[in-house]
Amino acid sequence: MNSLLDALNECLITPRSTGITTTELVIKDQECGLSFTILERIEMLAAKQAASTGIDALKNPAPEDQTSAQAVGNLRLVWNRFNILPVHLLLVAITFRHQLEPLCLDDFHIIHPLLKKCIIAFNCGQKSGASQPRKHLHVIGLPLTRDSSFPLMDIVNTLQVLNQPTEVPIFEGRQHCVVRFGPETPNPSLLYSHYCIALNYCGILFTRQASSIHDKEEEEEGAHTFRLPPEARNGSIPIESLMPSETYYANQDYSFLLAEGFCFLGVRSTGFPLGVGCNSISYTGNLYSPSKAVSTTIEARGMAAILREGLVCKDVHLD
């Protein structure tokens, strides 16, 4: 078995065919002046809908989706079967952890060596694009598209503030922050610290859960779900006060991106701003379109307006 980095290098050298075939349309956003890519669907594997809606579909990856990587901690690296981008993998929890739980320091130790080759995306909750409740992080090989489009990085690179949360002009008035790193990528402990500070900056709090479903020897049908009682999301505890032995859920859905040079966190208001499906990967500035009609909407409204609409307005709390 290989290390995660060796396995990622193998995948970068020999990417596999995409489960969702797209054509890339490069468009200039009239608001911010940056070019971005629309990944417009041509064809999709017929099995995607059935496979992606099954209960805990990530529990037992199919043999063809497994990589040569040895599991590290509680995470194993597998292919995303329905990838749009050529190198799109998942770090999936082996022992069940919920997607609404916060990332932990161990996660940052695991992903830190990968950041020179990829970006990491974490969809916390359905409004951020999560379809499976088992904890998983998206590992996207660079470059993201054929023309290397990464508009958010272009914007972040203009920021003068380093190593502390700030905001970007295109998302003005929305709950979000970015942290641009200095010349060197922070070590895992500092990356985790930046993540925690970003959560606090954006007002993400956590609720302690009365029971830990991942501790059950036998999982009940439907136990691993996003259909939670209202009290499960009544967060009041900041991340620095969480106890390692307890289970906590975030009180709001959020998108988190981690790249070699920065991290981004945005509190999500909807998974379909202006009718366009947007997950955390969308906040790189590249948008997926399932149809010509959606592509027309994206071209007309622009990348910046759509992504901004997907973030919660400041001083507004969504239940």
PDB file of C-alpha atoms in Angstrom:
ATOM      1  CA  MET A   1       0.000   0.000   0.000  1.00  0.00           C
ATOM      2  CA  ASN A   2       1.187   3.521  -0.805  1.00  0.00           C
ATOM      3  CA  SER A   3       1.123   6.730   1.160  1.00  0.00           C
ATOM      4  CA  LEU A   4      -1.677   9.158   0.366  1.00  0.00           C
ATOM      5  CA  LEU A   5       0.721  11.405  -1.545  1.00  0.00           C
ATOM      6  CA  ASP A   6       2.090   8.530  -3.635  1.00  0.00           C
ATOM      7  CA  ALA A   7      -1.442   7.373  -4.413  1.00  0.00           C
ATOM      8  CA  LEU A   8      -2.460  10.914  -5.358  1.00  0.00           C
ATOM      9  CA  ASN A   9       0.546  11.171  -7.682  1.00  0.00           C
ATOM     10  CA  GLU A  10      -0.540   7.930  -9.356  1.00  0.00           C
ATOM     11  CA  CYS A  11      -4.008   9.365  -9.885  1.00  0.00           C
ATOM     12  CA  LEU A  12      -2.592  12.606 -11.304  1.00  0.00           C
ATOM     13  CA  ILE A  13      -0.425  10.670 -13.749  1.00  0.00           C
ATOM     14  CA  THR A  14      -3.234   8.327 -14.768  1.00  0.00           C
ATOM     15  CA  PRO A  15      -6.575  10.079 -14.279  1.00  0.00           C
ATOM     16  CA  ARG A  16      -9.612   8.017 -15.049  1.00  0.00           C
ATOM     17  CA  SER A  17     -12.529   8.869 -17.284  1.00  0.00           C
ATOM     18  CA  THR A  18     -15.184  11.075 -15.765  1.00  0.00           C
ATOM     19  CA  GLY A  19     -18.500   9.655 -14.608  1.00  0.00           C
ATOM     20  CA  ILE A  20     -20.181  12.840 -15.816  1.00  0.00           C
ATOM     21  CA  THR A  21     -18.915  13.924 -19.225  1.00  0.00           C
ATOM     22  CA  THR A  22     -18.807  17.688 -19.723  1.00  0.00           C
ATOM     23  CA  THR A  23     -17.700  20.326 -22.148  1.00  0.00           C
ATOM     24  CA  GLU A  24     -15.862  23.368 -20.782  1.00  0.00           C
ATOM     25  CA  LEU A  25     -17.157  26.841 -21.634  1.00  0.00           C
ATOM     26  CA  VAL A  26     -14.865  29.706 -20.599  1.00  0.00           C
ATOM     27  CA  ILE A  27     -16.888  32.833 -19.797  1.00  0.00           C
ATOM     28  CA  LYS A  28     -15.854  36.294 -18.597  1.00  0.00           C
ATOM     29  CA  ASP A  29     -17.758  37.529 -15.554  1.00  0.00           C
ATOM     30  CA  GLN A  30     -18.879  41.069 -16.308  1.00  0.00           C
ATOM     31  CA  GLU A  31     -19.072  42.040 -12.627  1.00  0.00           C
ATOM     32  CA  CYS A  32     -15.571  41.095 -11.496  1.00  0.00           C
ATOM     33  CA  GLY A  33     -13.822  40.862 -14.867  1.00  0.00           C
ATOM     34  CA  LEU A  34     -12.472  37.360 -14.264  1.00  0.00           C
ATOM     35  CA  SER A  35     -12.817  34.394 -16.585  1.00  0.00           C
ATOM     36  CA  PHE A  36     -14.442  31.265 -15.187  1.00  0.00           C
ATOM     37  CA  THR A  37     -15.404  27.871 -16.548  1.00  0.00           C
ATOM     38  CA  ILE A  38     -18.853  26.354 -16.972  1.00  0.00           C
ATOM     39  CA  LEU A  39     -18.645  22.566 -16.927  1.00  0.00           C
ATOM     40  CA  GLU A  40     -21.710  21.728 -19.000  1.00  0.00           C
ATOM     41  CA  ARG A  41     -22.987  18.167 -18.854  1.00  0.00           C
ATOM     42  CA  ILE A  42     -23.041  16.100 -22.006  1.00  0.00           C
ATOM     43  CA  GLU A  43     -23.710  12.696 -20.469  1.00  0.00           C
ATOM     44  CA  MET A  44     -24.087  11.209 -16.988  1.00  0.00           C
ATOM     45  CA  LEU A  45     -23.856   7.639 -15.790  1.00  0.00           C
ATOM     46  CA  ALA A  46     -27.408   6.367 -15.396  1.00  0.00           C
ATOM     47  CA  ALA A  47     -26.544   4.824 -12.034  1.00  0.00           C
ATOM     48  CA  LYS A  48     -25.588   8.129 -10.392  1.00  0.00           C
ATOM     49  CA  GLN A  49     -28.978   9.048  -8.970  1.00  0.00           C
ATOM     50  CA  ALA A  50     -29.634   5.639  -7.441  1.00  0.00           C
ATOM     51  CA  ALA A  51     -26.120   5.270  -6.066  1.00  0.00           C
ATOM     52  CA  SER A  52     -25.867   8.763  -4.597  1.00  0.00           C
ATOM     53  CA  THR A  53     -29.176   8.582  -2.741  1.00  0.00           C
ATOM     54  CA  GLY A  54     -28.630   5.257  -0.999  1.00  0.00           C
ATOM     55  CA  ILE A  55     -28.289   5.146   2.769  1.00  0.00           C
ATOM     56  CA  ASP A  56     -24.620   5.505   3.717  1.00  0.00           C
ATOM     57  CA  ALA A  57     -23.478   4.871   0.148  1.00  0.00           C
ATOM     58  CA  LEU A  58     -19.852   5.657   1.069  1.00  0.00           C
ATOM     59  CA  LYS A  59     -19.588   2.943   3.709  1.00  0.00           C
ATOM     60  CA  ASN A  60     -18.221   0.212   1.433  1.00  0.00           C
ATOM     61  CA  PRO A  61     -16.490   1.630  -1.665  1.00  0.00           C
ATOM     62  CA  ALA A  62     -16.623  -0.632  -4.711  1.00  0.00           C
ATOM     63  CA  PRO A  63     -13.307  -2.332  -5.596  1.00  0.00           C
ATOM     64  CA  GLU A  64     -12.967  -0.249  -8.769  1.00  0.00           C
ATOM     65  CA  ASP A  65     -13.228   2.949  -6.714  1.00  0.00           C
ATOM     66  CA  GLN A  66     -10.423   2.062  -4.325  1.00  0.00           C
ATOM     67  CA  THR A  67      -6.909   3.451  -4.686  1.00  0.00           C
ATOM     68  CA  SER A  68      -3.490   2.136  -3.712  1.00  0.00           C
ATOM     69  CA  ALA A  69      -3.422   4.412  -0.668  1.00  0.00           C
ATOM     70  CA  GLN A  70      -3.124   2.984   2.797  1.00  0.00           C
ATOM     71  CA  ALA A  71      -5.758   4.289   5.206  1.00  0.00           C
ATOM     72  CA  VAL A  72      -4.485   7.037   7.491  1.00  0.00           C
ATOM     73  CA  GLY A  73      -6.221   7.420  10.817  1.00  0.00           C
ATOM     74  CA  ASN A  74      -9.946   7.152  10.161  1.00  0.00           C
ATOM     75  CA  LEU A  75      -9.748   8.259   6.508  1.00  0.00           C
ATOM     76  CA  ARG A  76      -9.238   6.285   3.310  1.00  0.00           C
ATOM     77  CA  LEU A  77      -8.735   7.656  -0.200  1.00  0.00           C
ATOM     78  CA  VAL A  78     -11.171   6.491  -2.888  1.00  0.00           C
ATOM     79  CA  TRP A  79     -12.188   7.671  -6.335  1.00  0.00           C
ATOM     80  CA  ASN A  80     -15.342   9.713  -6.696  1.00  0.00           C
ATOM     81  CA  ARG A  81     -17.249   7.428  -9.043  1.00  0.00           C
ATOM     82  CA  PHE A  82     -19.253  10.285 -10.529  1.00  0.00           C
ATOM     83  CA  ASN A  83     -16.422  12.732 -11.021  1.00  0.00           C
ATOM     84  CA  ILE A  84     -16.724  15.744 -13.289  1.00  0.00           C
ATOM     85  CA  LEU A  85     -13.048  16.675 -13.044  1.00  0.00           C
ATOM     86  CA  PRO A  86     -10.387  14.139 -14.138  1.00  0.00           C
ATOM     87  CA  VAL A  87      -8.773  13.774 -10.703  1.00  0.00           C
ATOM     88  CA  HIS A  88     -11.550  13.914  -8.123  1.00  0.00           C
ATOM     89  CA  LEU A  89     -11.120  11.698  -5.089  1.00  0.00           C
ATOM     90  CA  LEU A  90     -12.692  11.433  -1.660  1.00  0.00           C
ATOM     91  CA  LEU A  91     -11.217  11.005   1.791  1.00  0.00           C
ATOM     92  CA  VAL A  92     -13.941   8.976   3.499  1.00  0.00           C
ATOM     93  CA  ALA A  93     -14.357   8.139   7.183  1.00  0.00           C
ATOM     94  CA  ILE A  94     -13.952   4.421   7.850  1.00  0.00           C
ATOM     95  CA  THR A  95     -15.700   4.453  11.226  1.00  0.00           C
ATOM     96  CA  PHE A  96     -18.847   6.531  10.821  1.00  0.00           C
ATOM     97  CA  ARG A  97     -18.563  10.235  11.572  1.00  0.00           C
ATOM     98  CA  HIS A  98     -21.296  12.635  10.511  1.00  0.00           C
ATOM     99  CA  GLN A  99     -20.728  15.252   7.809  1.00  0.00           C
ATOM    100  CA  LEU A 100     -22.111  17.899  10.190  1.00  0.00           C
ATOM    101  CA  GLU A 101     -19.301  17.272  12.681  1.00  0.00           C
ATOM    102  CA  PRO A 102     -16.353  19.687  12.568  1.00  0.00           C
ATOM    103  CA  LEU A 103     -13.032  18.763  11.032  1.00  0.00           C
ATOM    104  CA  CYS A 104     -10.382  17.844  13.581  1.00  0.00           C
ATOM    105  CA  LEU A 105      -6.647  18.373  13.909  1.00  0.00           C
ATOM    106  CA  ASP A 106      -5.938  14.841  12.660  1.00  0.00           C
ATOM    107  CA  ASP A 107      -7.696  15.695   9.391  1.00  0.00           C
ATOM    108  CA  PHE A 108      -5.286  18.566   8.776  1.00  0.00           C
ATOM    109  CA  HIS A 109      -2.274  16.353   9.478  1.00  0.00           C
ATOM    110  CA  ILE A 110      -3.595  13.955   6.828  1.00  0.00           C
ATOM    111  CA  ILE A 111      -4.370  16.526   4.116  1.00  0.00           C
ATOM    112  CA  HIS A 112      -1.391  18.843   4.643  1.00  0.00           C
ATOM    113  CA  PRO A 113       1.052  16.844   2.434  1.00  0.00           C
ATOM    114  CA  LEU A 114      -1.471  16.845  -0.432  1.00  0.00           C
ATOM    115  CA  LEU A 115      -1.874  20.606  -0.793  1.00  0.00           C
ATOM    116  CA  LYS A 116       0.911  21.112  -3.344  1.00  0.00           C
ATOM    117  CA  LYS A 117      -0.970  18.836  -5.736  1.00  0.00           C
ATOM    118  CA  CYS A 118      -4.635  19.493  -4.995  1.00  0.00           C
ATOM    119  CA  ILE A 119      -7.292  21.470  -3.201  1.00  0.00           C
ATOM    120  CA  ILE A 120      -9.545  20.137  -0.454  1.00  0.00           C
ATOM    121  CA  ALA A 121     -13.281  20.859  -0.332  1.00  0.00           C
ATOM    122  CA  PHE A 122     -15.609  20.070   2.562  1.00  0.00           C
ATOM    123  CA  ASN A 123     -19.395  20.263   2.169  1.00  0.00           C
ATOM    124  CA  CYS A 124     -20.858  20.628   5.651  1.00  0.00           C
ATOM    125  CA  GLY A 125     -24.576  19.993   5.227  1.00  0.00           C
ATOM    126  CA  GLN A 126     -26.977  19.713   2.327  1.00  0.00           C
ATOM    127  CA  LYS A 127     -27.036  23.436   1.543  1.00  0.00           C
ATOM    128  CA  SER A 128     -23.318  23.189   0.839  1.00  0.00           C
ATOM    129  CA  GLY A 129     -23.841  20.279  -1.536  1.00  0.00           C
ATOM    130  CA  ALA A 130     -23.432  17.223   0.707  1.00  0.00           C
ATOM    131  CA  SER A 131     -25.546  14.276  -0.414  1.00  0.00           C
ATOM    132  CA  GLN A 132     -24.071  11.675   1.945  1.00  0.00           C
ATOM    133  CA  PRO A 133     -23.977  12.003   5.753  1.00  0.00           C
ATOM    134  CA  ARG A 134     -20.813   9.900   6.204  1.00  0.00           C
ATOM    135  CA  LYS A 135     -17.890  12.284   6.660  1.00  0.00           C
ATOM    136  CA  HIS A 136     -15.937  12.845   3.459  1.00  0.00           C
ATOM    137  CA  LEU A 137     -13.613  15.472   2.030  1.00  0.00           C
ATOM    138  CA  HIS A 138     -13.182  16.114  -1.680  1.00  0.00           C
ATOM    139  CA  VAL A 139      -9.635  15.942  -3.059  1.00  0.00           C
ATOM    140  CA  ILE A 140      -9.383  17.745  -6.414  1.00  0.00           C
ATOM    141  CA  GLY A 141      -6.197  17.486  -8.456  1.00  0.00           C
ATOM    142  CA  LEU A 142      -4.673  20.623  -9.963  1.00  0.00           C
ATOM    143  CA  PRO A 143      -5.154  22.186 -12.432  1.00  0.00           C
ATOM    144  CA  LEU A 144      -8.916  22.259 -11.949  1.00  0.00           C
ATOM    145  CA  THR A 145      -9.804  22.779 -15.617  1.00  0.00           C
ATOM    146  CA  ARG A 146      -8.053  22.650 -18.973  1.00  0.00           C
ATOM    147  CA  ASP A 147      -7.453  26.409 -18.886  1.00  0.00           C
ATOM    148  CA  SER A 148      -6.407  26.258 -15.188  1.00  0.00           C
ATOM    149  CA  SER A 149      -9.317  28.492 -14.200  1.00  0.00           C
ATOM    150  CA  PHE A 150      -9.344  29.259 -10.455  1.00  0.00           C
ATOM    151  CA  PRO A 151     -11.059  32.663 -10.057  1.00  0.00           C
ATOM    152  CA  LEU A 152     -11.205  32.628  -6.258  1.00  0.00           C
ATOM    153  CA  MET A 153      -7.436  32.197  -6.067  1.00  0.00           C
ATOM    154  CA  ASP A 154      -7.009  35.114  -8.482  1.00  0.00           C
ATOM    155  CA  ILE A 155      -9.083  37.269  -6.120  1.00  0.00           C
ATOM    156  CA  VAL A 156      -7.341  36.063  -2.961  1.00  0.00           C
ATOM    157  CA  ASN A 157      -3.932  36.798  -4.469  1.00  0.00           C
ATOM    158  CA  THR A 158      -4.852  40.499  -4.588  1.00  0.00           C
ATOM    159  CA  LEU A 159      -5.494  40.657  -0.833  1.00  0.00           C
ATOM    160  CA  GLN A 160      -2.894  42.407   1.294  1.00  0.00           C
ATOM    161  CA  VAL A 161      -3.941  40.921   4.647  1.00  0.00           C
ATOM    162  CA  LEU A 162      -2.064  37.726   5.534  1.00  0.00           C
ATOM    163  CA  ASN A 163      -2.779  34.982   8.073  1.00  0.00           C
ATOM    164  CA  GLN A 164      -5.988  36.460   9.423  1.00  0.00           C
ATOM    165  CA  PRO A 165      -9.599  36.347   8.244  1.00  0.00           C
ATOM    166  CA  THR A 166     -10.747  38.955   5.780  1.00  0.00           C
ATOM    167  CA  GLU A 167     -13.457  39.217   3.137  1.00  0.00           C
ATOM    168  CA  VAL A 168     -13.504  39.429  -0.642  1.00  0.00           C
ATOM    169  CA  PRO A 169     -15.365  42.206  -2.486  1.00  0.00           C
ATOM    170  CA  ILE A 170     -17.535  39.941  -4.640  1.00  0.00           C
ATOM    171  CA  PHE A 171     -19.153  38.460  -1.512  1.00  0.00           C
ATOM    172  CA  GLU A 172     -19.718  41.767   0.264  1.00  0.00           C
ATOM    173  CA  GLY A 173     -22.561  41.624   2.783  1.00  0.00           C
ATOM    174  CA  ARG A 174     -22.453  37.827   3.062  1.00  0.00           C
ATOM    175  CA  GLN A 175     -21.181  35.588   5.849  1.00  0.00           C
ATOM    176  CA  HIS A 176     -17.796  34.390   4.656  1.00  0.00           C
ATOM    177  CA  CYS A 177     -14.085  34.851   5.128  1.00  0.00           C
ATOM    178  CA  VAL A 178     -10.798  33.968   3.495  1.00  0.00           C
ATOM    179  CA  VAL A 179      -7.375  33.603   5.041  1.00  0.00           C
ATOM    180  CA  ARG A 180      -4.479  34.199   2.678  1.00  0.00           C
ATOM    181  CA  PHE A 181      -1.372  32.448   3.917  1.00  0.00           C
ATOM    182  CA  GLY A 182       2.145  33.837   3.867  1.00  0.00           C
ATOM    183  CA  PRO A 183       4.923  32.591   1.569  1.00  0.00           C
ATOM    184  CA  GLU A 184       4.842  29.134   3.163  1.00  0.00           C
ATOM    185  CA  THR A 185       1.814  26.913   3.671  1.00  0.00           C
ATOM    186  CA  PRO A 186       1.123  26.743   7.427  1.00  0.00           C
ATOM    187  CA  ASN A 187       1.813  23.514   9.277  1.00  0.00           C
ATOM    188  CA  PRO A 188      -1.174  21.280  10.148  1.00  0.00           C
ATOM    189  CA  SER A 189      -1.695  22.846  13.572  1.00  0.00           C
ATOM    190  CA  LEU A 190      -1.806  26.344  12.097  1.00  0.00           C
ATOM    191  CA  LEU A 191      -4.129  25.207   9.305  1.00  0.00           C
ATOM    192  CA  TYR A 192      -6.487  23.818  11.926  1.00  0.00           C
ATOM    193  CA  SER A 193      -6.220  27.078  13.860  1.00  0.00           C
ATOM    194  CA  HIS A 194      -7.146  29.050  10.727  1.00  0.00           C
ATOM    195  CA  TYR A 195     -10.152  26.761  10.237  1.00  0.00           C
ATOM    196  CA  CYS A 196     -11.307  27.328  13.824  1.00  0.00           C
ATOM    197  CA  ILE A 197     -10.850  31.093  13.539  1.00  0.00           C
ATOM    198  CA  ALA A 198     -12.831  31.079  10.274  1.00  0.00           C
ATOM    199  CA  LEU A 199     -15.680  29.173  11.963  1.00  0.00           C
ATOM    200  CA  ASN A 200     -15.787  31.747  14.757  1.00  0.00           C
ATOM    201  CA  TYR A 201     -15.545  34.664  12.335  1.00  0.00           C
ATOM    202  CA  CYS A 202     -18.561  33.347  10.412  1.00  0.00           C
ATOM    203  CA  GLY A 203     -20.596  32.544  13.526  1.00  0.00           C
ATOM    204  CA  ILE A 204     -20.614  28.756  13.196  1.00  0.00           C
ATOM    205  CA  LEU A 205     -21.475  27.165  16.550  1.00  0.00           C
ATOM    206  CA  PHE A 206     -22.031  23.549  17.551  1.00  0.00           C
ATOM    207  CA  THR A 207     -24.560  21.427  19.431  1.00  0.00           C
ATOM    208  CA  ARG A 208     -23.575  18.456  21.567  1.00  0.00           C
ATOM    209  CA  GLN A 209     -25.457  15.353  20.491  1.00  0.00           C
ATOM    210  CA  ALA A 210     -27.143  13.228  23.136  1.00  0.00           C
ATOM    211  CA  SER A 211     -25.921  10.002  21.555  1.00  0.00           C
ATOM    212  CA  SER A 212     -23.230   9.016  19.102  1.00  0.00           C
ATOM    213  CA  ILE A 213     -24.731   6.919  16.333  1.00  0.00           C
ATOM    214  CA  HIS A 214     -21.284   5.949  15.082  1.00  0.00           C
ATOM    215  CA  ASP A 215     -20.701   4.078  18.353  1.00  0.00           C
ATOM    216  CA  LYS A 216     -23.569   1.664  17.714  1.00  0.00           C
ATOM    217  CA  GLU A 217     -22.489  -1.841  16.811  1.00  0.00           C
ATOM    218  CA  GLU A 218     -25.462  -2.248  14.515  1.00  0.00           C
ATOM    219  CA  GLU A 219     -26.522   0.772  12.486  1.00  0.00           C
ATOM    220  CA  GLU A 220     -30.258   1.246  12.207  1.00  0.00           C
ATOM    221  CA  GLU A 221     -31.773   1.664   8.768  1.00  0.00           C
ATOM    222  CA  GLY A 222     -31.898   5.397   8.100  1.00  0.00           C
ATOM    223  CA  ALA A 223     -29.835   6.353  11.150  1.00  0.00           C
ATOM    224  CA  HIS A 224     -27.189   7.982   8.981  1.00  0.00           C
ATOM    225  CA  THR A 225     -29.209  10.825   7.549  1.00  0.00           C
ATOM    226  CA  PHE A 226     -29.491  14.591   7.326  1.00  0.00           C
ATOM    227  CA  ARG A 227     -33.094  14.400   8.584  1.00  0.00           C
ATOM    228  CA  LEU A 228     -32.365  15.581  12.104  1.00  0.00           C
ATOM    229  CA  PRO A 229     -34.648  16.837  14.892  1.00  0.00           C
ATOM    230  CA  PRO A 230     -34.616  20.662  15.160  1.00  0.00           C
ATOM    231  CA  GLU A 231     -32.730  20.621  18.449  1.00  0.00           C
ATOM    232  CA  ALA A 232     -29.802  18.874  16.743  1.00  0.00           C
ATOM    233  CA  ARG A 233     -28.867  22.179  15.068  1.00  0.00           C
ATOM    234  CA  ASN A 234     -29.408  24.590  17.983  1.00  0.00           C
ATOM    235  CA  GLY A 235     -25.721  25.362  18.243  1.00  0.00           C
ATOM    236  CA  SER A 236     -24.342  27.484  21.058  1.00  0.00           C
ATOM    237  CA  ILE A 237     -20.840  26.089  21.633  1.00  0.00           C
ATOM    238  CA  PRO A 238     -17.753  27.541  19.882  1.00  0.00           C
ATOM    239  CA  ILE A 239     -15.308  25.060  18.416  1.00  0.00           C
ATOM    240  CA  GLU A 240     -12.588  25.757  20.984  1.00  0.00           C
ATOM    241  CA  SER A 241     -14.943  24.553  23.750  1.00  0.00           C
ATOM    242  CA  LEU A 242     -15.748  21.177  22.198  1.00  0.00           C
ATOM    243  CA  MET A 243     -14.784  18.049  24.125  1.00  0.00           C
ATOM    244  CA  PRO A 244     -12.925  15.408  22.066  1.00  0.00           C
ATOM    245  CA  SER A 245     -14.964  12.576  23.587  1.00  0.00           C
ATOM    246  CA  GLU A 246     -18.310  14.093  22.560  1.00  0.00           C
ATOM    247  CA  THR A 247     -20.156  14.401  19.243  1.00  0.00           C
ATOM    248  CA  TYR A 248     -21.181  17.816  17.924  1.00  0.00           C
ATOM    249  CA  TYR A 249     -23.065  19.096  14.872  1.00  0.00           C
ATOM    250  CA  ALA A 250     -22.653  22.498  13.225  1.00  0.00           C
ATOM    251  CA  ASN A 251     -25.621  24.836  13.604  1.00  0.00           C
ATOM    252  CA  GLN A 252     -25.383  26.061   9.997  1.00  0.00           C
ATOM    253  CA  ASP A 253     -24.300  24.524   6.709  1.00  0.00           C
ATOM    254  CA  TYR A 254     -21.040  25.855   5.327  1.00  0.00           C
ATOM    255  CA  SER A 255     -18.601  25.410   2.474  1.00  0.00           C
ATOM    256  CA  PHE A 256     -14.897  25.099   3.239  1.00  0.00           C
ATOM    257  CA  LEU A 257     -12.059  25.198   0.714  1.00  0.00           C
ATOM    258  CA  LEU A 258      -8.400  24.644   1.515  1.00  0.00           C
ATOM    259  CA  ALA A 259      -5.624  25.328  -0.980  1.00  0.00           C
ATOM    260  CA  GLU A 260      -1.874  25.693  -0.648  1.00  0.00           C
ATOM    261  CA  GLY A 261      -2.149  29.474  -0.412  1.00  0.00           C
ATOM    262  CA  PHE A 262      -5.445  30.141   1.360  1.00  0.00           C
ATOM    263  CA  CYS A 263      -8.616  28.815   2.937  1.00  0.00           C
ATOM    264  CA  PHE A 264     -12.202  29.963   2.385  1.00  0.00           C
ATOM    265  CA  LEU A 265     -15.307  29.449   4.499  1.00  0.00           C
ATOM    266  CA  GLY A 266     -18.817  30.561   3.562  1.00  0.00           C
ATOM    267  CA  VAL A 267     -22.109  30.035   5.414  1.00  0.00           C
ATOM    268  CA  ARG A 268     -24.625  28.630   2.951  1.00  0.00           C
ATOM    269  CA  SER A 269     -28.162  29.896   2.450  1.00  0.00           C
ATOM    270  CA  THR A 270     -29.091  27.450  -0.306  1.00  0.00           C
ATOM    271  CA  GLY A 271     -27.587  24.736  -2.452  1.00  0.00           C
ATOM    272  CA  PHE A 272     -29.226  26.192  -5.573  1.00  0.00           C
ATOM    273  CA  PRO A 273     -28.579  29.942  -5.784  1.00  0.00           C
ATOM    274  CA  LEU A 274     -30.553  31.426  -8.688  1.00  0.00           C
ATOM    275  CA  GLY A 275     -31.410  27.850  -9.671  1.00  0.00           C
ATOM    276  CA  VAL A 276     -27.784  26.775 -10.139  1.00  0.00           C
ATOM    277  CA  GLY A 277     -26.498  23.847  -8.073  1.00  0.00           C
ATOM    278  CA  CYS A 278     -23.424  24.938  -6.105  1.00  0.00           C
ATOM    279  CA  ASN A 279     -21.319  22.880  -3.722  1.00  0.00           C
ATOM    280  CA  SER A 280     -18.073  23.867  -2.032  1.00  0.00           C
ATOM    281  CA  ILE A 281     -16.047  23.135  -5.176  1.00  0.00           C
ATOM    282  CA  SER A 282     -18.171  25.719  -7.001  1.00  0.00           C
ATOM    283  CA  TYR A 283     -16.586  28.391  -4.801  1.00  0.00           C
ATOM    284  CA  THR A 284     -13.346  27.948  -6.703  1.00  0.00           C
ATOM    285  CA  GLY A 285     -15.292  29.990  -9.266  1.00  0.00           C
ATOM    286  CA  ASN A 286     -16.022  27.149 -11.696  1.00  0.00           C
ATOM    287  CA  LEU A 287     -19.659  26.100 -12.053  1.00  0.00           C
ATOM    288  CA  TYR A 288     -21.292  22.844 -13.121  1.00  0.00           C
ATOM    289  CA  SER A 289     -24.306  23.010 -15.418  1.00  0.00           C
ATOM    290  CA  PRO A 290     -26.638  20.041 -16.011  1.00  0.00           C
ATOM    291  CA  SER A 291     -28.322  21.653 -19.037  1.00  0.00           C
ATOM    292  CA  LYS A 292     -28.206  24.383 -21.673  1.00  0.00           C
ATOM    293  CA  ALA A 293     -30.887  26.279 -19.749  1.00  0.00           C
ATOM    294  CA  VAL A 294     -28.743  26.437 -16.607  1.00  0.00           C
ATOM    295  CA  SER A 295     -25.710  27.447 -18.671  1.00  0.00           C
ATOM    296  CA  THR A 296     -27.757  30.329 -20.071  1.00  0.00           C
ATOM    297  CA  THR A 297     -28.607  31.436 -16.517  1.00  0.00           C
ATOM    298  CA  ILE A 298     -24.954  31.272 -15.488  1.00  0.00           C
ATOM    299  CA  GLU A 299     -23.861  33.326 -18.489  1.00  0.00           C
ATOM    300  CA  ALA A 300     -26.590  35.909 -17.889  1.00  0.00           C
ATOM    301  CA  ARG A 301     -26.157  36.312 -14.123  1.00  0.00           C
ATOM    302  CA  GLY A 302     -22.440  35.648 -13.816  1.00  0.00           C
ATOM    303  CA  MET A 303     -20.312  33.575 -11.473  1.00  0.00           C
ATOM    304  CA  ALA A 304     -19.952  36.239  -8.768  1.00  0.00           C
ATOM    305  CA  ALA A 305     -23.687  36.939  -8.444  1.00  0.00           C
ATOM    306  CA  ILE A 306     -24.604  33.252  -8.286  1.00  0.00           C
ATOM    307  CA  LEU A 307     -22.020  32.344  -5.657  1.00  0.00           C
ATOM    308  CA  ARG A 308     -22.868  35.430  -3.591  1.00  0.00           C
ATOM    309  CA  GLU A 309     -26.535  34.416  -3.595  1.00  0.00           C
ATOM    310  CA  GLY A 310     -25.528  31.045  -2.145  1.00  0.00           C
ATOM    311  CA  LEU A 311     -24.182  32.669   1.031  1.00  0.00           C
ATOM    312  CA  VAL A 312     -26.171  33.842   4.054  1.00  0.00           C
ATOM    313  CA  CYS A 313     -26.666  37.598   4.365  1.00  0.00           C
ATOM    314  CA  LYS A 314     -24.946  39.117   7.382  1.00  0.00           C
ATOM    315  CA  ASP A 315     -27.133  39.452  10.486  1.00  0.00           C
ATOM    316  CA  VAL A 316     -29.489  36.783   9.154  1.00  0.00           C
ATOM    317  CA  HIS A 317     -29.713  33.404  10.897  1.00  0.00           C
ATOM    318  CA  LEU A 318     -31.160  30.465   8.990  1.00  0.00           C
ATOM    319  CA  ASP A 319     -32.903  27.712  10.951  1.00  0.00           C
TER     320      ASP A 319
END
